Coordinates of C-alpha atoms in Angstrom, one line a residue:
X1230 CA -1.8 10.4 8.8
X1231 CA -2.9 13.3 10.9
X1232 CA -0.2 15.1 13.2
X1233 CA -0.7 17.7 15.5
X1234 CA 2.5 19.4 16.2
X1235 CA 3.5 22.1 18.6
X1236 CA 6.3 24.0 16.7
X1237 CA 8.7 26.5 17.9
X1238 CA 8.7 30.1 15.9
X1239 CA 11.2 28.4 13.5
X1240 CA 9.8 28.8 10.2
X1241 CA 12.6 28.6 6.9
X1242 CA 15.3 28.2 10.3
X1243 CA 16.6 24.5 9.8
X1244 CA 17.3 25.6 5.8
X1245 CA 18.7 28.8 6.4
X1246 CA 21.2 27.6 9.0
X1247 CA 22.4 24.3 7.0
X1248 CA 21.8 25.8 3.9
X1249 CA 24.9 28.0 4.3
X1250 CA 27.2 25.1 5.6
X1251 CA 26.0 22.3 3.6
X1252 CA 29.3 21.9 1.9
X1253 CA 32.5 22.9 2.9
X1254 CA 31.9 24.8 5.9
X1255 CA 30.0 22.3 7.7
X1256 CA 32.7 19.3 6.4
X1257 CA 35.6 21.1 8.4
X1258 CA 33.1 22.2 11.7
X1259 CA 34.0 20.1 14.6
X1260 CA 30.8 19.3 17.1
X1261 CA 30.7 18.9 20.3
X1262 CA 29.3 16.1 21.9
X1263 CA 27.3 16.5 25.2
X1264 CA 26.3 14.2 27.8
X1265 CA 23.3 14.5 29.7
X1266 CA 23.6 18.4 28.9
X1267 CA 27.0 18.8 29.7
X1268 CA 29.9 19.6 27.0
X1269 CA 32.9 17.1 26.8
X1270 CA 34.7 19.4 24.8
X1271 CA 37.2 16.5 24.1
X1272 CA 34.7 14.5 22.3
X1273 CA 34.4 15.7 18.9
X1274 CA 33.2 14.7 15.3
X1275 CA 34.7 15.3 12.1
X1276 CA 31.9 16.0 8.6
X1277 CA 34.2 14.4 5.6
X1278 CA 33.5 16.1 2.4
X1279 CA 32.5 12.5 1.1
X1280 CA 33.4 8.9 1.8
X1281 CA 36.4 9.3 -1.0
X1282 CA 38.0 12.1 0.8
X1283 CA 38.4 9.2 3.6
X1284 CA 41.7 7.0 2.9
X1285 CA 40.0 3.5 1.8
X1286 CA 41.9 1.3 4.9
X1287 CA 40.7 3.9 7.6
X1288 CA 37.0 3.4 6.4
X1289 CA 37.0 0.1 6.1
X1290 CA 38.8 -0.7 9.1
X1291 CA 35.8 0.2 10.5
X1292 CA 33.2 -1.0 8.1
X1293 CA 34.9 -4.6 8.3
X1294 CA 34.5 -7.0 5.1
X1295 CA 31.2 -8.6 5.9
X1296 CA 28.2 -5.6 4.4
X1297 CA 29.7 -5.3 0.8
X1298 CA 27.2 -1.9 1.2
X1299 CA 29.1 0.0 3.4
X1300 CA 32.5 -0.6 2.0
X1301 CA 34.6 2.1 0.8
X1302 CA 34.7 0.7 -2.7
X1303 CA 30.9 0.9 -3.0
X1304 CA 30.4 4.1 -1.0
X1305 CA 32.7 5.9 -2.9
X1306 CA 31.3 4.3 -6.3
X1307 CA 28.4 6.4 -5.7
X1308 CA 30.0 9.8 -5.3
X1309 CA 32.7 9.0 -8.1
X1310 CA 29.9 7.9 -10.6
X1311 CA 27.5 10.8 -9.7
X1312 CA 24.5 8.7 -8.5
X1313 CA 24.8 10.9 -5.4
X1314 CA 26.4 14.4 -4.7
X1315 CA 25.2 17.3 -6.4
X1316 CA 22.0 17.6 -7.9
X1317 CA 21.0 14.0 -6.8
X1318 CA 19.3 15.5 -3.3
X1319 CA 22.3 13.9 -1.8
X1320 CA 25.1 15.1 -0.2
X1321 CA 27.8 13.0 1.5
X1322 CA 28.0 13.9 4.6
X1323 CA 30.4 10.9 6.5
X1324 CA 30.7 11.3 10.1
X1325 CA 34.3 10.2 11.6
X1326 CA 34.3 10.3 15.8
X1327 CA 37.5 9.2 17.3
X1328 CA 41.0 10.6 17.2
X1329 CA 41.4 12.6 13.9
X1330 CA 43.3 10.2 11.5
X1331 CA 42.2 7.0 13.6
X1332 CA 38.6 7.3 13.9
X1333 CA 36.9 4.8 16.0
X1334 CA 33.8 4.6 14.6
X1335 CA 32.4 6.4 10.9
X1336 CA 29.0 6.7 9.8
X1337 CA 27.3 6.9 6.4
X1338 CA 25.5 10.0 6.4
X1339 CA 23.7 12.5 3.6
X1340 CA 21.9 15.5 3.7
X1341 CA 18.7 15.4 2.3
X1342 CA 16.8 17.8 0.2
X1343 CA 13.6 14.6 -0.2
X1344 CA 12.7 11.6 0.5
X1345 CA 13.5 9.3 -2.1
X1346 CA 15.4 6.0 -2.8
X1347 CA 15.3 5.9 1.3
X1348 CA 12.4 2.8 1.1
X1349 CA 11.4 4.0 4.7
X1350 CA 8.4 6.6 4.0
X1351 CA 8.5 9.4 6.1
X1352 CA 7.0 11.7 3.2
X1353 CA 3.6 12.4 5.3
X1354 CA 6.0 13.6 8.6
X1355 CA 7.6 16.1 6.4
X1356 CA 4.1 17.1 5.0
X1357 CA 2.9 17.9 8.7
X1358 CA 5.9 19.5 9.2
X1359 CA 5.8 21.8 6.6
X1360 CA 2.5 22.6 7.2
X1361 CA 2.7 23.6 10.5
X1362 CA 5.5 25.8 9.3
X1363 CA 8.4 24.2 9.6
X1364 CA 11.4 23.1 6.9
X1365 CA 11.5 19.4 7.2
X1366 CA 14.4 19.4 4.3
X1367 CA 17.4 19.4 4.6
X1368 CA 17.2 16.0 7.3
X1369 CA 20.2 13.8 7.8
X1370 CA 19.9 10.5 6.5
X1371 CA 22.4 7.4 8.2
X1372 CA 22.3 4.8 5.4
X1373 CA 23.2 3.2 2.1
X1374 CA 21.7 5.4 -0.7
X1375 CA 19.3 3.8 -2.5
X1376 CA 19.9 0.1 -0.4
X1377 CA 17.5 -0.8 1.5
X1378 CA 19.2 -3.7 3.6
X1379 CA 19.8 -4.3 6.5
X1380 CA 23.3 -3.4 7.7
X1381 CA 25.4 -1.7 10.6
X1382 CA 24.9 2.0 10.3
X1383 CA 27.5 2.9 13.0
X1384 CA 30.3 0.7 11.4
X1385 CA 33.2 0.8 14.5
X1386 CA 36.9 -0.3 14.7
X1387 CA 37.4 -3.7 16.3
X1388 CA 40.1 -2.5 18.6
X1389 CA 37.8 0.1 19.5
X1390 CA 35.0 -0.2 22.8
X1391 CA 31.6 -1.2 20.6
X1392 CA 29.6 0.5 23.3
X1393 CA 31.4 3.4 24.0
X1394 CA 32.1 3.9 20.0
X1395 CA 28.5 3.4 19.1
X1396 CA 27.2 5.5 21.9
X1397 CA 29.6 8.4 21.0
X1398 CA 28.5 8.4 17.2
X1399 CA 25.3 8.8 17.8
X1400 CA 26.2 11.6 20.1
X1401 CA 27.4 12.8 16.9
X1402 CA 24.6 12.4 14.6
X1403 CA 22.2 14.4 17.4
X1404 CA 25.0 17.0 17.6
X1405 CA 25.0 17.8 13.6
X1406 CA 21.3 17.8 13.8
X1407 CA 20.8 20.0 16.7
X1408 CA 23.9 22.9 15.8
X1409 CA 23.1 22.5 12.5
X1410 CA 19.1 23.4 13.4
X1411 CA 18.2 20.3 11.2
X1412 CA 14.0 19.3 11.7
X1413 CA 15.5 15.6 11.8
X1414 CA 17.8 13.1 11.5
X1415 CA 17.0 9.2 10.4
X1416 CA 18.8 6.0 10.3
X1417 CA 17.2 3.8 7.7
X1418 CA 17.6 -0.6 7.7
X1419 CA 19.9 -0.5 10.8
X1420 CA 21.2 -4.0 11.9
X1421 CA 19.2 -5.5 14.5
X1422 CA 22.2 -5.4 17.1
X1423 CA 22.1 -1.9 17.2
X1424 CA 18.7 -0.6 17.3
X1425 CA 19.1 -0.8 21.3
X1426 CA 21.6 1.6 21.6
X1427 CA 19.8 4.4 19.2
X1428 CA 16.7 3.5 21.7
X1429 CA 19.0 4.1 24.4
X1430 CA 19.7 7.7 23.3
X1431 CA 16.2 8.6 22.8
X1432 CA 15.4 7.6 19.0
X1433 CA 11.8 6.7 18.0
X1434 CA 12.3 2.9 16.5
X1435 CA 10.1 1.9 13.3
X1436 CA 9.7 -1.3 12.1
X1437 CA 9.0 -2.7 8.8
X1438 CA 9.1 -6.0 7.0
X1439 CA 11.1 -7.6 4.1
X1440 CA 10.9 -11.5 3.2
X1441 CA 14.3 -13.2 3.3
X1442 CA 15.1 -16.7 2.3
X1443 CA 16.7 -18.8 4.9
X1444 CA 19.2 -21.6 4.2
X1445 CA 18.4 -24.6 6.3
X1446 CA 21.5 -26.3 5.1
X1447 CA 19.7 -27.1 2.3
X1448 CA 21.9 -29.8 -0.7
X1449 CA 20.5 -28.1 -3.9
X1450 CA 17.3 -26.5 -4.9
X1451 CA 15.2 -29.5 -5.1
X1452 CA 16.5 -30.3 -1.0
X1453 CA 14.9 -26.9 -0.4
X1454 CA 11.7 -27.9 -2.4
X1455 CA 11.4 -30.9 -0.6
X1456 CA 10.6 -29.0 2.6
X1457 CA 7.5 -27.2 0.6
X1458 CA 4.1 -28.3 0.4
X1459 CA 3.2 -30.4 -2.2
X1460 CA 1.3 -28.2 -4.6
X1461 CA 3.6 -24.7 -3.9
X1462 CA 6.8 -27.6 -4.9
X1463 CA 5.0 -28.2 -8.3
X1464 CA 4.2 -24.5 -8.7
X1465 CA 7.8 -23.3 -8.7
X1466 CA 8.7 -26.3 -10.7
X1467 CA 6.2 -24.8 -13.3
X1468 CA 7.4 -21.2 -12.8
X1469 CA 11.4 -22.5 -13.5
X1470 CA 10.7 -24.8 -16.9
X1471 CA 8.2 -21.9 -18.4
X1472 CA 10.9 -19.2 -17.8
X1473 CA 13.5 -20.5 -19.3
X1474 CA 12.0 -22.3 -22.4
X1475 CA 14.6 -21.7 -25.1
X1476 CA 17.1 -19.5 -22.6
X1477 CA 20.4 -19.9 -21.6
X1478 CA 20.9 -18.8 -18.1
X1479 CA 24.2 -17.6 -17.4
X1480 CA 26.6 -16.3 -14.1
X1481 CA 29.1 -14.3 -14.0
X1482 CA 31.6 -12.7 -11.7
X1483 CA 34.6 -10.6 -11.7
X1484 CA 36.7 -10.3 -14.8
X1485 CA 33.9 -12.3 -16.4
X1486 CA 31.8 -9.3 -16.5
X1487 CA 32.7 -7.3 -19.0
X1488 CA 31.8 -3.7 -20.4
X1489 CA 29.7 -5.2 -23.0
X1490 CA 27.6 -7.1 -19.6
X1491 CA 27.3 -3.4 -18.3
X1492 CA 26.1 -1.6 -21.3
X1493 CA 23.2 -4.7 -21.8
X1494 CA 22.3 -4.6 -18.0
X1495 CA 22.3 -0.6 -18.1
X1496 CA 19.3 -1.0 -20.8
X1497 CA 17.5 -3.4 -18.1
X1498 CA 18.2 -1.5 -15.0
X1499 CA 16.8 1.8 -17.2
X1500 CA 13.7 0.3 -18.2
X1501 CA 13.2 -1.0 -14.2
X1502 CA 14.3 2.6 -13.2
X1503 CA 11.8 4.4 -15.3
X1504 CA 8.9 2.1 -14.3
X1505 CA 9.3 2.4 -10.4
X1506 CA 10.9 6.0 -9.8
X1507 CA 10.3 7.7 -12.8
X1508 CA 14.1 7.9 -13.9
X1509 CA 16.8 5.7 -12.4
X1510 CA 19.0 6.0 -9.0
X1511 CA 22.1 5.4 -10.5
X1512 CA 24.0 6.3 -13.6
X1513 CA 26.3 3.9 -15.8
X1514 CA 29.5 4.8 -14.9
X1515 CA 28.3 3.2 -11.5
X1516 CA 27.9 -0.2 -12.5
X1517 CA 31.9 0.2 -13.9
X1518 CA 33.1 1.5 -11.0
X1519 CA 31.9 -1.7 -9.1
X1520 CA 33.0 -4.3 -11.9
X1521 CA 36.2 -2.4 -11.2
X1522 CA 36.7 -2.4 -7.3
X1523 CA 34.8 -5.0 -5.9
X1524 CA 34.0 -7.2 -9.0
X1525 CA 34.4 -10.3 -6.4
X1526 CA 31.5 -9.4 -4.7
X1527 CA 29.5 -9.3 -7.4
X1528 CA 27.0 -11.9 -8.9
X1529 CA 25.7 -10.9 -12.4
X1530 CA 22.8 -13.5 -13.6
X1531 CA 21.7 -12.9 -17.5
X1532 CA 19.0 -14.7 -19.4
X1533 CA 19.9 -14.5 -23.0
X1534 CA 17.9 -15.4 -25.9
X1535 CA 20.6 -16.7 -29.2
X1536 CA 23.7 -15.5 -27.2
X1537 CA 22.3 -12.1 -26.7
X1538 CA 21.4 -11.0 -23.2
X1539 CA 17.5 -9.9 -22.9
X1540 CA 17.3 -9.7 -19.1
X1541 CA 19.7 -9.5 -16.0
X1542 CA 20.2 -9.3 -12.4
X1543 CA 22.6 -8.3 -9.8
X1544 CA 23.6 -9.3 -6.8
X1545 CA 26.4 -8.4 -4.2
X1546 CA 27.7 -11.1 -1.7
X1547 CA 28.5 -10.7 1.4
X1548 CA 30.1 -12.8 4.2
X1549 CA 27.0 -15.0 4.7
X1550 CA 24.3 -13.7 2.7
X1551 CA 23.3 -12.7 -1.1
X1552 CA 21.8 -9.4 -1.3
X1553 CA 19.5 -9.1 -4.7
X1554 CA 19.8 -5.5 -5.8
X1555 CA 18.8 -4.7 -9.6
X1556 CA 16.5 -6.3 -12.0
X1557 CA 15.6 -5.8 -15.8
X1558 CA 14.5 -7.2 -19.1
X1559 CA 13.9 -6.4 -22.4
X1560 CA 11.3 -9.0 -23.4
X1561 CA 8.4 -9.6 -21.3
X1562 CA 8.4 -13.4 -20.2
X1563 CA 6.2 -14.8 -18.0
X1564 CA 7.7 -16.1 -14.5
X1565 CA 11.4 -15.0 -15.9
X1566 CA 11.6 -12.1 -13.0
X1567 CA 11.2 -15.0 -10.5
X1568 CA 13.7 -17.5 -12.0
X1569 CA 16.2 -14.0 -12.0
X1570 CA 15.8 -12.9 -8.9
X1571 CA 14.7 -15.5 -6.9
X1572 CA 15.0 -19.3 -7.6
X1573 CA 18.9 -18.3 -9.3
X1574 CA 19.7 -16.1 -6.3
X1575 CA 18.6 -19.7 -4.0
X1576 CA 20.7 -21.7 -5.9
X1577 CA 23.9 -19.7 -6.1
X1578 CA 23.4 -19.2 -2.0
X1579 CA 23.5 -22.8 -1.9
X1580 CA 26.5 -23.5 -4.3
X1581 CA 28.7 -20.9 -1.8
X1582 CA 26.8 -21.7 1.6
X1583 CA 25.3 -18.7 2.2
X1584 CA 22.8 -18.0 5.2
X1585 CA 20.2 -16.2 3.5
X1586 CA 19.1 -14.6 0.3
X1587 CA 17.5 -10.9 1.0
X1588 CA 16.1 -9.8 -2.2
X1589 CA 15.4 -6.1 -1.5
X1590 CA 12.2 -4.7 -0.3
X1591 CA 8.5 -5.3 0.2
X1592 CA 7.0 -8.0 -1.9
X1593 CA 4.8 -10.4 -0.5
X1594 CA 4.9 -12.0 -4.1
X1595 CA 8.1 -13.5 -2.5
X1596 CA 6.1 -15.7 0.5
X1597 CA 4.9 -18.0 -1.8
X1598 CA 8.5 -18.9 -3.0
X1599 CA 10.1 -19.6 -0.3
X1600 CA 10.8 -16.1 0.9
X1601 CA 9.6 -15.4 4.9
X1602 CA 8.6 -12.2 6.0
X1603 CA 11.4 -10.6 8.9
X1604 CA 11.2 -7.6 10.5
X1605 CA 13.2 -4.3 9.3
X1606 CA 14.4 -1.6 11.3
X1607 CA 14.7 2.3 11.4
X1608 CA 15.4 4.7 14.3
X1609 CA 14.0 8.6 14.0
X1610 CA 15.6 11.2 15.9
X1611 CA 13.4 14.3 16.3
X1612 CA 13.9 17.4 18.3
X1613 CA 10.7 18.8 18.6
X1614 CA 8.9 17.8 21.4
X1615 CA 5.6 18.1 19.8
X1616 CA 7.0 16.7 16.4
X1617 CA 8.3 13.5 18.5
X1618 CA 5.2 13.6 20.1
X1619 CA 3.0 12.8 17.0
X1620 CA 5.5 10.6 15.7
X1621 CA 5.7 8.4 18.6
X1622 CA 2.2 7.9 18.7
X1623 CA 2.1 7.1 15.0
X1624 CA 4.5 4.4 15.6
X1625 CA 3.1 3.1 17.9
X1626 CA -0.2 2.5 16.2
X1627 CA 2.0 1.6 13.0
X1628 CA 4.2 -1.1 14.8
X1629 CA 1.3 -3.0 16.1
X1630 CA -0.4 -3.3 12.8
X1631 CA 3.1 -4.4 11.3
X1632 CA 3.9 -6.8 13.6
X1633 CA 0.1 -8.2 13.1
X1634 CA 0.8 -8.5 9.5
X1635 CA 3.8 -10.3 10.1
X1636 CA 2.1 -13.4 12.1
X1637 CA -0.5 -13.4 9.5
X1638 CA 2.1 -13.4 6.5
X1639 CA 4.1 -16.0 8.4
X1640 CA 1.2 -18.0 8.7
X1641 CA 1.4 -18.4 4.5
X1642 CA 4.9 -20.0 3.9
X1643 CA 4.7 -22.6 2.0
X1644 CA 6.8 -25.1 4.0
X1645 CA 5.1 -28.1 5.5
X1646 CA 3.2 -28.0 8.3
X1647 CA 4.6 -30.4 11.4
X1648 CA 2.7 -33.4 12.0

């Protein structure tokens, strides 16, 4: 990707300025929000240090029960397990707008010092950036670390005005970027429902694609088959019996999962974390803190082999959807990723009437089971002209190649054609 930027005489600027609040300095600042370039010194938001210094009802009065993702339970998992905070590259940074002890809306935020475990690649903007001699880290990131689903990112109190709430925290977001003399700020898998209003304030909107399967009120697994062509209905058939020769597959939930489950699907999640990133996101103590908090929300399939677990995968549930989140193994077995992740995730979505299954990103290995490719979201707030410039123009090009991709993909699924 080529940019050409104008840049201001800013060089080392954005670093040096946040650099020196990025903890608790910049947590206790209060910014002001402005309106059309006028200060409403009344409006102001609040820099937690970290979603656990935020009492757990207040957040998630806001966050509301559905997006297991942005609960406090989870949120704070991270930061209490290490997976984020220091040395990770990133540094809670919650947002609270509203009266202080009541906020109205609160937003998932992080400074970043890179670009990974975000799944929307912006790597090549900072590279122009810097180049052109400007400090593209620190940014401010709005989303779930390492998660990439879909998923409010301004999560807003139900007695609270949606529009007014949403509007002000964004307000917000462009205020700590713009005082704080940040390059950027970027708010990654936001729900559908609110991509308008970051449009509204002047974000740049990327779009992506994930493939998602969608529960047409489908009996059991072989219901859903029946809607698939012939021959992709006797491929997964194939794929299910082959992957479980001489396997018991097991689920488990809550108080069923127990530290002996963590320790085997910490070897699993390892191996899967050293392939893809080099070393993994998160650290064990995570996977406790969740089995502790929000063990309910959890869906922990394990294949094992003699009564000894060989590969694993884990889900969260939400309010009408199964989100597929880690995957590992320890033997090597044909079509047994796919059984794991995929065919198990369809059936327990249909044993609890679930919407949708969204297995996490990219994958078009997905289309041919039964997985349809959906558009993904992002919004990209840049104060550069010249930086937005280039940008914009890059998104543009990028969207309509994406979206062309999409028809093409959809034109793949599996499912019967009419007539």
């Amino acid at each position: 990707m080529n940019l050409s930027i104008a840049l201001p005489d800013m060089a080392g600027a954005a670093f040096t300025v946040f650099a020196s609040a990025c903890a608790a300095p910049l947590a206790s600042r209060a910014y002001r929000l402005t309106s059309d370039g006028v200060n409403e010194p009344n409006l102001t938001a609040q820099i937690a240090q970290g979603v656990t210094s935020v009492p757990a009802e207040r957040w998630d009065a806001c966050a509301g029960s559905g997006d297991p993702f942005v609960s406090h339970a989870f949120l704070s998992a991270l930061e209490a397990s290490g997976s984020v905070g220091p040395g990770t590259g990133w540094q809670p940074l919650p947002i609270l707008t509203g009266p202080e002890g009541a906020p109205t809306a609160v937003v998932p935020c992080y400074a970043k010092s890179h670009s990974q475990g975000e799944y929307v690649f912006d790597h090549g903007w900072g590279d122009a950036w810097q180049h052109a001699g400007g400090e593209y880290y620190p940014k401010l990131q709005v989303a779930v670390p390492f998660t990439p689903v879909p998923g409010a990112r301004i999560l807003v109190d139900p007695a609270a005005n949606p529009d007014t709430a949403t509007r002000d925290a964004i307000r917000a977001i462009q205020a700590v970027t713009d005082q704080s003399g940040l390059s950027s700020a970027h708010a990654t898998f936001v729900a559908p429902e609110q991509i308008a209003a970051f449009e509204a304030a002047g974000w740049l909107i990327r779009q992506g694609t994930q493939f998602h399967w969608q529960n047409d009120d489908y009996a059991s697994f072989d219901d859903f088959l029946s809607a698939l062509a012939s021959r992709k209905r006797k491929a997964i058939r194939k794929e299910r019996a082959a992957a479980v020769d001489g396997l018991t597959i097991r689920h488990l939930s809550g108080a069923e999962i127990t530290e002996a489950h963590w320790d085997a699907f910490w070897i699993f999640y390892q191996d899967t974390g050293a392939r893809k990133w080099g070393q993994p996101y998160l650290t064990r103590p995570f996977f406790s803190h969740i089995g502790e908090t929000m063990g309910d929300r959890l869906l922990l399939i394990l294949a094992e082999r003699d009564g000894h677990p060989i590969a694993g995968a884990l889900n969260l549930l939400g309010g009408d959807a199964l989100y597929g989140r880690y995957w590992g193994c320890t033997e090597d077995i044909p079509f047994l990723h796919f059984e794991l992740c995929y065919y198990q995730a369809i059936d327990a979505a249909i044993a609890r009437r679930l919407a949708r299954v969204e297995a996490g990103a990219q994958g078009e290995h997905k289309l041919a089971r039964g997985y349809i490719p959906v558009p993904t979201w992002s919004a990209h707030y840049l104060p550069d002209p010249g930086f937005r410039r280039a940008v914009a123009d890059f998104l543009k090009r990028e969207r309509h190649a994406v979206e062309q991709e999409q028809a093409f993909l959809g034109e793949l699924a599996p499912f019967k054609r009419a007539g």
